XYZ file of C-alpha atoms in Angstrom:
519
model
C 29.541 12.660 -18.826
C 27.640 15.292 -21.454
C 24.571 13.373 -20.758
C 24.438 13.478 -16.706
C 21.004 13.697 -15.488
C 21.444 15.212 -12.380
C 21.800 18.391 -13.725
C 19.665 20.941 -12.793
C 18.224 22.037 -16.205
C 17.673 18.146 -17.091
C 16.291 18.041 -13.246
C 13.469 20.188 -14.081
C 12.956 18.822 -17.729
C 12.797 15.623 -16.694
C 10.323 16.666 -13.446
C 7.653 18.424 -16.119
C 7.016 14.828 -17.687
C 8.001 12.932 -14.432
C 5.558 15.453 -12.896
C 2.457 15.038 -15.694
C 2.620 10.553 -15.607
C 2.572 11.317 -11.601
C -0.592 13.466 -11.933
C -2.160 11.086 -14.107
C -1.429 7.642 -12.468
C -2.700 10.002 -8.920
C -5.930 10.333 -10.547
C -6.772 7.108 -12.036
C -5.680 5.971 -8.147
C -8.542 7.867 -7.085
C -10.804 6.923 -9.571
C -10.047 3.287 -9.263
C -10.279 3.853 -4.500
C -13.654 5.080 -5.613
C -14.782 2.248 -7.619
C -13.553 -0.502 -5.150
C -15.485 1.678 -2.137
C -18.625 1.545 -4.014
C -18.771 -1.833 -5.541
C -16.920 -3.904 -2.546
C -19.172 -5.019 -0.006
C -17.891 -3.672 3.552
C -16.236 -7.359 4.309
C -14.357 -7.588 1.121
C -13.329 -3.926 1.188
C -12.290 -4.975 4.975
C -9.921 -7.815 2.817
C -8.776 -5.566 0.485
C -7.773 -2.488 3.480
C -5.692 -5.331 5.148
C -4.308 -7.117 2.577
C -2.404 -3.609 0.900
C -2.096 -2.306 4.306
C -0.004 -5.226 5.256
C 1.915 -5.904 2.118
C 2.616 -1.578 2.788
C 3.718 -3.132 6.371
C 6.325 -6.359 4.632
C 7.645 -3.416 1.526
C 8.557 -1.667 4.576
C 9.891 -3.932 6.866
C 13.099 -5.585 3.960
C 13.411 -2.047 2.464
C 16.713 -2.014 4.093
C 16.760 1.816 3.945
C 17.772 0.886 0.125
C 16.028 4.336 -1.223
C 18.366 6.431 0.987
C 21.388 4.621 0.266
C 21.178 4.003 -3.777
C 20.270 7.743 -4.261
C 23.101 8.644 -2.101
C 25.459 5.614 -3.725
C 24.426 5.374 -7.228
C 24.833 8.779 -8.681
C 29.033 8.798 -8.652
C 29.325 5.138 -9.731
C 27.358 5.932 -12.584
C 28.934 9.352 -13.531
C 31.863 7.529 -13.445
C 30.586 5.078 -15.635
C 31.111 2.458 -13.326
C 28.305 -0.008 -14.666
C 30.121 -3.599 -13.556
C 30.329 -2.350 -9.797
C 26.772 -0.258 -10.241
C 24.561 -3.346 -11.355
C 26.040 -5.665 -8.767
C 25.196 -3.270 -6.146
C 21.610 -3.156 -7.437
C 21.400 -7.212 -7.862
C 22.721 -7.424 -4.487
C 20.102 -5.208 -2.881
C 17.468 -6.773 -4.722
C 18.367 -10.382 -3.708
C 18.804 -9.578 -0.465
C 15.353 -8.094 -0.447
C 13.649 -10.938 -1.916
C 14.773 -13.493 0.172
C 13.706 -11.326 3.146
C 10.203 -11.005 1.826
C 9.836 -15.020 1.582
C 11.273 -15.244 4.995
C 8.715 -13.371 6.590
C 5.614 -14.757 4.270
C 6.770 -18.331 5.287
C 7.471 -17.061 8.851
C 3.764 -15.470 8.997
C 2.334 -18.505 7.337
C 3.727 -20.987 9.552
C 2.774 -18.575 13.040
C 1.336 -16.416 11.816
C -2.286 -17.621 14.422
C 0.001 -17.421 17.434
C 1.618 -13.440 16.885
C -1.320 -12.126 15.099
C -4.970 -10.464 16.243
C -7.843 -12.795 15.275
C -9.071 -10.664 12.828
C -6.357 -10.376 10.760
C -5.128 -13.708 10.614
C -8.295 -14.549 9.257
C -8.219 -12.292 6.202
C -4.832 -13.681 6.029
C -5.763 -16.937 5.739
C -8.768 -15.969 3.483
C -6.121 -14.891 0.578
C -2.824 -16.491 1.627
C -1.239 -16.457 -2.560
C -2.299 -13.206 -2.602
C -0.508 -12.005 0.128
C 2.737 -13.991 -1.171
C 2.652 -12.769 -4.780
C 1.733 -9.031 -4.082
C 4.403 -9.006 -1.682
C 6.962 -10.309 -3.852
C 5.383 -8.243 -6.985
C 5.849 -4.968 -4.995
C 8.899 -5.776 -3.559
C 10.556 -5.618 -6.833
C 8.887 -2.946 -7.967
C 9.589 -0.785 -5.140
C 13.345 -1.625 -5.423
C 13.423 -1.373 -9.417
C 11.696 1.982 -9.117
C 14.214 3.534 -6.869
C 16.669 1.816 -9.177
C 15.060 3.790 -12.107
C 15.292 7.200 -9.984
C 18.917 6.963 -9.121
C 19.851 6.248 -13.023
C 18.014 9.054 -14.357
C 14.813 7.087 -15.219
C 12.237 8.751 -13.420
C 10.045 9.900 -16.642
C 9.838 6.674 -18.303
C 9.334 4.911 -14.996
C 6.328 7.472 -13.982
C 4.550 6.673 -17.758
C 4.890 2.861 -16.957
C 3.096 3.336 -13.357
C 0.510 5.602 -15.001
C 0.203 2.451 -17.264
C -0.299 0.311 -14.964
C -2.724 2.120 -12.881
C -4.919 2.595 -15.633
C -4.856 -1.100 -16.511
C -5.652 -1.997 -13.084
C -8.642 0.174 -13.110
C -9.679 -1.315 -16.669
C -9.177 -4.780 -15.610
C -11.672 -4.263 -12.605
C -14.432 -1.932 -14.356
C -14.413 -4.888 -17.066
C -15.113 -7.764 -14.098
C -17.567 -5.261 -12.574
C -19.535 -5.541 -16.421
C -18.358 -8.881 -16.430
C -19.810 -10.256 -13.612
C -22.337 -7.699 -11.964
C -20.271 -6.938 -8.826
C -16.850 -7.322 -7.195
C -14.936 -9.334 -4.680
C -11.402 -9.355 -2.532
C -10.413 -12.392 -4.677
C -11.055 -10.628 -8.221
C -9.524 -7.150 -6.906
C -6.435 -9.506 -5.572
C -5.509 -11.302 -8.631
C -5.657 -8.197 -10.885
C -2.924 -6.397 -8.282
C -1.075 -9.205 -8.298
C -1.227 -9.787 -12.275
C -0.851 -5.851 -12.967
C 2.471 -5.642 -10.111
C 4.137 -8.531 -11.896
C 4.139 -7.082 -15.404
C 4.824 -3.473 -13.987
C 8.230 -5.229 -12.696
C 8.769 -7.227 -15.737
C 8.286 -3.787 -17.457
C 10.769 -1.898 -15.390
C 13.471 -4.293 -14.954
C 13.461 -4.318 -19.065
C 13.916 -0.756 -19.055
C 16.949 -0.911 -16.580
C 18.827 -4.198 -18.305
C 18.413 -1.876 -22.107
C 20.141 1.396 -20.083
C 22.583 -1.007 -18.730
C 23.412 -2.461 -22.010
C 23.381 1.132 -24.248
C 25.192 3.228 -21.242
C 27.572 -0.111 -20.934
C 28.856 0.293 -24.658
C 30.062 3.347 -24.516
C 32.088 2.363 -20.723
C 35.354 2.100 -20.405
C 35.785 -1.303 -19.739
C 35.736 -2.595 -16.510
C 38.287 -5.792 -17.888
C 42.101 -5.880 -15.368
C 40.168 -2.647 -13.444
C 39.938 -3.048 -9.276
C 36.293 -3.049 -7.796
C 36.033 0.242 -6.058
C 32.507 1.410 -5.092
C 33.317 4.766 -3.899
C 32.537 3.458 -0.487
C 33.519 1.545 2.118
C 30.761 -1.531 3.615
C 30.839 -0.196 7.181
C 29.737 2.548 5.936
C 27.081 1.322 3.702
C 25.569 -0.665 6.211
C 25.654 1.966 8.963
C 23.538 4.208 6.744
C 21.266 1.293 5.457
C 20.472 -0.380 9.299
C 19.886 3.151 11.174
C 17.959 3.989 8.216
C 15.938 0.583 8.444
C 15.965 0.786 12.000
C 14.369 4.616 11.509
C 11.700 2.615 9.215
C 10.356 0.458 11.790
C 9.996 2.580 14.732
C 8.205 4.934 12.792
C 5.833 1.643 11.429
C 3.011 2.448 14.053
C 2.916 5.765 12.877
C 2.162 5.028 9.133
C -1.312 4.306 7.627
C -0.616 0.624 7.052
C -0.097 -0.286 10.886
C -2.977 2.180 11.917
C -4.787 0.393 9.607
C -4.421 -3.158 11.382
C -4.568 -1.544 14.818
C -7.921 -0.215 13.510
C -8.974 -3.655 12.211
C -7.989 -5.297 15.195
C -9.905 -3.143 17.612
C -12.977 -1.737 15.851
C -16.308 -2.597 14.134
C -15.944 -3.530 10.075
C -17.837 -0.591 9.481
C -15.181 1.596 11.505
C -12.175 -0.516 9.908
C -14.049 0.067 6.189
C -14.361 4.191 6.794
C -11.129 4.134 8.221
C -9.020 2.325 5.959
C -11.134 4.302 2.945
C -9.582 7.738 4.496
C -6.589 6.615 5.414
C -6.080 4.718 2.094
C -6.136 7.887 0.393
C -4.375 10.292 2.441
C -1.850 7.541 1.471
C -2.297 7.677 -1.824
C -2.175 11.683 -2.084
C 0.847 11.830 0.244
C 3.002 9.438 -2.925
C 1.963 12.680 -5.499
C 2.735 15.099 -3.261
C 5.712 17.275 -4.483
C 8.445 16.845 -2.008
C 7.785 12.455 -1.756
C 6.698 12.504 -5.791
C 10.255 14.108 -6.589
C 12.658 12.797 -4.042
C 13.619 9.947 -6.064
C 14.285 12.929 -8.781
C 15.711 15.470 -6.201
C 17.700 13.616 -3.747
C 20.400 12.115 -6.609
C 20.752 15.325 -7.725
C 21.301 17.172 -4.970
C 23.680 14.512 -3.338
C 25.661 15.115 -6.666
C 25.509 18.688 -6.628
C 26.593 18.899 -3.047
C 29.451 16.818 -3.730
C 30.888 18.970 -6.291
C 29.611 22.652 -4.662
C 29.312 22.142 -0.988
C 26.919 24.485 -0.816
C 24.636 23.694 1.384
C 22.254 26.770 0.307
C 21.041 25.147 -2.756
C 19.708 21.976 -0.969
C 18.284 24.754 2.066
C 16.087 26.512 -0.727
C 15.120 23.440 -3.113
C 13.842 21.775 0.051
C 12.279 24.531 1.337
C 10.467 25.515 -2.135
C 9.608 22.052 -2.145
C 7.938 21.552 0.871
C 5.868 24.931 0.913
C 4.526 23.764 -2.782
C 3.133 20.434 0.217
C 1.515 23.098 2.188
C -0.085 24.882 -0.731
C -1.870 21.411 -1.389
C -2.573 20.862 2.201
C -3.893 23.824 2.515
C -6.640 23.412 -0.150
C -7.581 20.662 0.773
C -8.297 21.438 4.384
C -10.492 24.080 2.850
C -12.370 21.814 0.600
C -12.989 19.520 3.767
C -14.456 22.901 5.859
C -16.479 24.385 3.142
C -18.183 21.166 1.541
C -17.078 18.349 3.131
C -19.844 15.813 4.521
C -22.199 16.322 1.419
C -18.719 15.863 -0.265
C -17.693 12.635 0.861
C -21.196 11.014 1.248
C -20.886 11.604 -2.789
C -17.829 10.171 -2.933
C -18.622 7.265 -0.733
C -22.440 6.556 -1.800
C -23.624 8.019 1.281
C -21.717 5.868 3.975
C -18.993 7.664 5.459
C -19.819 11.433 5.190
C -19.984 11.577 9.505
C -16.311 10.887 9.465
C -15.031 14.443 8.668
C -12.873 14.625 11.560
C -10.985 11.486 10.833
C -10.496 13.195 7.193
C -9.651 16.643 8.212
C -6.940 14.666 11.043
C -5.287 12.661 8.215
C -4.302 16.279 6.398
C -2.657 16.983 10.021
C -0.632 13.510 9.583
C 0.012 14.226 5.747
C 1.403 18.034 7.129
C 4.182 15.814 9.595
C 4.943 14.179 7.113
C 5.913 16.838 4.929
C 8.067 17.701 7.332
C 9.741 14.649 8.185
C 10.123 13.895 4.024
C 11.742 17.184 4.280
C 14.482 16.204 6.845
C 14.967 12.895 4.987
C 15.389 14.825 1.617
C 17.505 17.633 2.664
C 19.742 15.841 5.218
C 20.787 12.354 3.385
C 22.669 14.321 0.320
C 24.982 15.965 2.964
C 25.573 12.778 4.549
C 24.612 13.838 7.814
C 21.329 11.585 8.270
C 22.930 9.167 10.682
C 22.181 11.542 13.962
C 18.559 12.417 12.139
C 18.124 8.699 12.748
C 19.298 8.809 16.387
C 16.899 11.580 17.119
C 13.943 9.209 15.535
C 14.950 5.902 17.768
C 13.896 8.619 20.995
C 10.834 10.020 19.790
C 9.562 6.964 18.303
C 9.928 5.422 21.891
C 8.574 8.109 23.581
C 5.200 7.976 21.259
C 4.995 4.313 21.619
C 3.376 4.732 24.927
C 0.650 7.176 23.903
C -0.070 5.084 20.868
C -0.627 2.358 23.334
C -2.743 4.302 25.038
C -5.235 5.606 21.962
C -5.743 1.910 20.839
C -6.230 0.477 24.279
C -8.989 3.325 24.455
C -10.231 2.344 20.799
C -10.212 6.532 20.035
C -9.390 6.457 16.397
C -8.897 9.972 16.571
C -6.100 10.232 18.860
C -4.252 7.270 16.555
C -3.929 9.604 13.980
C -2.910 12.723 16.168
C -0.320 10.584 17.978
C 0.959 9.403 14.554
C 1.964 13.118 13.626
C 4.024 13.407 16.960
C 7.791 11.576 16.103
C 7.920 13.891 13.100
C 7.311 16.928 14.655
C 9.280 16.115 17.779
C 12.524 15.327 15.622
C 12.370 18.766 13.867
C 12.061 20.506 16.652
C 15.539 18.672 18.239
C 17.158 18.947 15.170
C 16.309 22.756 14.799
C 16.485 23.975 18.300
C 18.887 21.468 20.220
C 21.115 19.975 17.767
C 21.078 23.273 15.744
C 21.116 21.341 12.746
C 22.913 23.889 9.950
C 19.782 22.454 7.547
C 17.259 23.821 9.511
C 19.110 27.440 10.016
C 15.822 29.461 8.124
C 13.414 27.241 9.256
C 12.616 25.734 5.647
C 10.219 28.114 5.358
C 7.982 27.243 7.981
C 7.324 31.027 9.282
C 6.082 32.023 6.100
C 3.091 29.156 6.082
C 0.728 32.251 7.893
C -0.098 33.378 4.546
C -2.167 30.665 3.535
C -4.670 31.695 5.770
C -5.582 34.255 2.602
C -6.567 31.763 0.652
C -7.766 29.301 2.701
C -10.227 31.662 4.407
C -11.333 32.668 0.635
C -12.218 29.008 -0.609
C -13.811 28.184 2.577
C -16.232 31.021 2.105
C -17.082 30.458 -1.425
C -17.810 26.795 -0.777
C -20.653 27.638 1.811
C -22.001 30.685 0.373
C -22.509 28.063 -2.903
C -23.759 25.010 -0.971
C -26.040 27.529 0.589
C -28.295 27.342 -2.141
C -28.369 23.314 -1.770
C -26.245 20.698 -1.431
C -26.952 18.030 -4.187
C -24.354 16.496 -6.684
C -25.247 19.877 -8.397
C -24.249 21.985 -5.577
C -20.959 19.843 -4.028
C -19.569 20.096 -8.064
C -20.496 24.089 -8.021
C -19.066 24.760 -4.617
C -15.798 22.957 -5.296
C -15.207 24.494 -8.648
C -16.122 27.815 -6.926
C -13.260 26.869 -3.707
C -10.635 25.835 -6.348
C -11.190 29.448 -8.582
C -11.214 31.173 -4.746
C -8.240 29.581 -3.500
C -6.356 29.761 -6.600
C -6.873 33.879 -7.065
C -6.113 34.334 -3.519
C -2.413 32.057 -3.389
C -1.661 34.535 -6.154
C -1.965 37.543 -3.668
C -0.159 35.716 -0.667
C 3.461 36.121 -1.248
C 4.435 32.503 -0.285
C 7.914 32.642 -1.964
C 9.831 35.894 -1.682
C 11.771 37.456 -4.452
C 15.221 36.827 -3.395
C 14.293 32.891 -3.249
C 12.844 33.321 -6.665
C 15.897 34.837 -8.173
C 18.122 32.674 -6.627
C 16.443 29.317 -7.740
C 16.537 31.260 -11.131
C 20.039 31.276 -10.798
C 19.870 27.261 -10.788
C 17.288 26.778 -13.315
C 15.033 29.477 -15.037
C 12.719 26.816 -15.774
C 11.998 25.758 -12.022
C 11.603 29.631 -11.144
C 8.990 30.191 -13.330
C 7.081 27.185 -12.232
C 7.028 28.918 -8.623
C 6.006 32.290 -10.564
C 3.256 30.346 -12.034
C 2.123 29.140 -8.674
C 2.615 32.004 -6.108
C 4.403 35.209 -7.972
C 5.649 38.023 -6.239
C-alpha cells in the first residue's frame, strides 16, 4: 500500500511528533508526581503509591504478552489490507483481557484478607471502586494504545496521552484551589475519570481508521479467514511471553513497591514509592521503550521483506546508546547536586535518600538492556528461547530477592532487581551466541561517557560551592546540562560508518544522531 507506515522515512516523521507529545505528556508527569508529593499527606501518598503500583501489578498480570504479539501480527494483516481478520484479532485480545481483569478484582475482593500483607489489604479496602475502575480504565488503554502503535497511530495516540496528562494535572491543581488540600479519594476519582475518557478517546480514533482504511479494502465478502498465522503459534509466543512477564514481576517497581509497603515504615514506603514512581515514569519516555511501539512494527516488516538482520543490529543499538546518554546525565545531576536537589523537589523530606535514587538509574540501565533484547529479538521471531533464558534467571534471583526483603535492605531490592536482565544478556551473548548480540549493541563504546559525565559533575559542585539555595540547585543544574551537553559533542558515541549507514535508511534519523553526538 502507497501509504504503509512502517516505512522508514514515515518511521522517523512520524517519531519527530510521536517524539515531541512524549516529551510533553513526560513533563507534565513530573510536574503533576511533584504536586501529589507535596500536597498528599504521607498516608494518602502511601494510598496513592499502592493503589498505581498495584493496578501496574493487574495491567501486567492479563497483558497476555499482547504488545509482542500484535506488533509482530498486525503489521502484514494490515498491509494486506486485511481489516475483517485484523479487528477481530484486536476485539478478541481485548475481551479476553477484560474479563481477566474482573476475574482477578473479584478474586482479590472476595480473598483478597487471606493472600495479602495487612497493609495492603487495608489500602485496598480503603478504595475498593477505585481499584476496579482504574484497572479496567487502564486495561483498555494499555491494549488500545498498542493497538494504535501497530496501525500506524503512534502520533495521534502520543497528543491524546499528552492530553490527558495535562487534564489530570488541571483537574487536581483546581481541587487543590478548590478545597485547600488533597486526598487519595480526590487523586483516585480524577485517574479513574481522566483513564476512561483517554480510552473512549482512543478507541474512537481506531473504529474512524477502521472505517476510512476499510473503504478502500478489497472486500473481505466469499474470502477465507487467513491470519497469516497459525494459533499454536500465536499462543506459544503470547504464554512464554506472559510467562516472561510474571517472573520478571518482583523485579519491576510496582511489586518492589508492595514489598516495600509491606515491610517498612510509611515514611520509608512514601520516599520509596516517590523514587521509584519516577524512575518509572522516566523509563516510559526513554527512547528505546518510548519508540518500540513505533520501532518494533517496522522492523518486523522490514525484516520480513530484507532479512537483514543488520538494520535491526544498528537501529537497536543507536537506540539504546541514545538510553545511556540520558542515564548518564542523570547520574551526574544526582553526584553533583543531588540532596539539596531533591529536598527541593520533595519540600525537604527525602533529600537523605540519594542512594536509593542514584540505584534506581542502575535498574533503569538493565532495563535498557533487557528492552533492547525484547525490541531487537521479537521482529526476527526468535524471542521464544529469549524467554527460556528469563524463566532461569528469574528463578535464580527469586532467592536473593527473598533474601533483601526478609532483611528489610531496600537497597539490595533494587540491586537484585537489575540482576535477570543482565544475566539473560550475558547467556544470550556469550552461551547461546545469539547472532543479535554479535557487536555487542554497542555496549563497548559506553566508556566515553565518562567525558561528559565527569564534566557536569564538576560544574555542578564548583556552582553549588558558592551555596546551595533554590538559587544555587537552578544555577548548578543549568551549568551540568550546558557541561554535559558540550562534552557528549566531543565523545564520539556513534562512529561514522554507523552514521552513514543509518543514513542509508533514513537521512532524517542520521542527522538526529549528528545533532546529538557528531563525529
Amino acid at each position: 500500500m502507497d501509504d504503509n507506515p512502517y516505512q522508514a522515512a514515515r518511521v522517523v516523521r512520524q517519531a519527530k511528533w510521536f517524539a515531541v507529545a512524549r516529551i510533553l505528556s513526560a513533563a507534565v508527569a513530573l510536574i503533576f508526581q511533584f504536586l501529589l508529593v507535596r500536597h498528599l499527606s504521607v498516608a494518602d501518598y502511601v494510598s496513592y503509591t499502592i493503589l498505581t503500583a498495584a493496578n501496574g501489578i493487574l495491567v501486567l498480570a492479563t497483558q497476555f504478552g499482547m504488545d509482542r504479539t500484535v506488533y509482530r501480527f498486525v503489521p502484514p494483516l494490515r498491509e494486506r489490507g486485511q481489516w475483517r481478520e485484523l479487528l477481530t484479532f484486536m476485539l478478541g485480545l481485548l475481551v479476553t483481557r477484560q474479563a481477566a481483569i474482573l476475574l482477578l478484582v473479584a478474586l482479590f475482593g472476595a480473598f483478597g484478607a487471606l493472600v495479602l500483607p495487612a497493609q495492603i489489604d487495608a489500602e485496598v479496602r480503603r478504595l475498593p471502586w477505585h481499584y476496579l475502575w482504574y484497572a479496567v480504565a487502564v486495561g483498555c488503554t494499555d491494549s488500545l494504545a498498542i493497538f494504535c502503535n501497530s496501525v500506524g497511530l503512534q502520533g495521534r495516540q502520543a497528543l491524546m496521552l499528552t492530553a490527558m496528562t495535562t487534564g489530570r494535572m488541571v483537574l487536581c491543581v483546581a481541587l487543590l484551589w478548590w478545597s485547600g488540600a488533597l486526598t487519595a479519594v480526590a487523586v483516585g476519582t480524577v485517574l479513574v475519570a481522566t483513564e476512561l475518557a483517554l480510552a473512549a478517546a482512543m478507541l474512537a480514533l481506531l473504529l474512524g481508521e477502521y472505517r476510512r482504511r476499510r473503504q478502500g479494502a478489497t472486500l473481505a465478502h466469499g474470502r477465507p479467514w487467513a491470519f497469516g498465522f497459525t494459533w499454536r503459534e500465536l499462543l506459544v509466543d503470547s504464554l512464554s511471553t506472559q510467562l516472561t512477564y510474571m517472573l520478571s514481576l518482583p523485579f519491576r517497581g510496582g511489586v518492589l513497591k508492595l514489598i516495600v509497603g509491606a515491610i517498612a515504615t510509611p515514611v520509608v514506603t512514601a520516599s520509596f514509592g516517590f523514587f521509584q514512581t519516577i524512575a518509572d515514569r522516566a523509563y516510559q519516555f526513554m527512547p528505546i521503550f518510548m519508540m518500540k511501539g513505533m520501532l518494533e512494527p517496522a522492523l518486523a516488516s522490514d525484516y520480513a521483506l530484507r532479512r537483514d538482520i543488520g538494520r535491526v543490529q544498528l537501529t537497536v543499538s543507536m537506540l539504546m546508546r541514545l538510553n545511556f546518554v540520558i542515564l548518564a546525565f542523570a547520574l551526574a545531576v544526582l553526584l553533583g547536586c543531588g540532596e539539596p536537589l531533591i529536598d527541593w523537589v520533595t519540600n525537604g523530606r527525602y533529600g537523605r535518600e540519594g542512594l536509593v535514587a542514584g540505584l534506581l538509574l542502575v535498574q533503569l540501565g538493565a532495563m535498557t538492556v533487557g528492552e533492547a533484547l525484547w525490541v531487537g529479538l521479537n521482529p526476527l521471531g526468535r524471542i521464544a528461547h529469549h524467554n527460556k533464558i528469563w524463566v532461569w534467571a528469574a528463578a535464580i534471583c527469586y532467592g536473593a530477592i527473598g533474601l533483601a526483603a526478609a532483611g528489610r535492605n531496600t537497597p539490595a531490592l533494587i540491586v537484585v532487581s537489575a540482576l535477570p536482565y543482565v544475566l539473560v544478556y550475558g547467556w544470550l551473548r556469550w552461551v547461546s551466541a545469539e547472532p543479535m548480540l554479535e557487536h555487542d549493541l554497542g555496549l563497548r563504546s559506553f566508556w566515553r561517557l565518562a567525558l561528559p559525565m565527569g564534566a557536569a559533575l564538576l560544574m555542578a559542585r564548583l556552582v553549588l560551592a558558592g551555596g546551595d539555595g533554590h538559587v544555587g540547585v537552578t544555577l548548578s543544574l543549568a551549568a551540568a546540562s550546558v557541561a554535559f551537553l558540550a562534552a557528549l559533542r566531543q565523545a564520539r558515541l556513534f562512529r561514522r560508518a554507523e552514521l552513514l549507514e543509518i543514513e542509508q535508511i533514513s537521512p532524517r534519523l542520521a542527522r538526529l544522531f549528528k545533532y546529538v553526538a557528531p563525529v
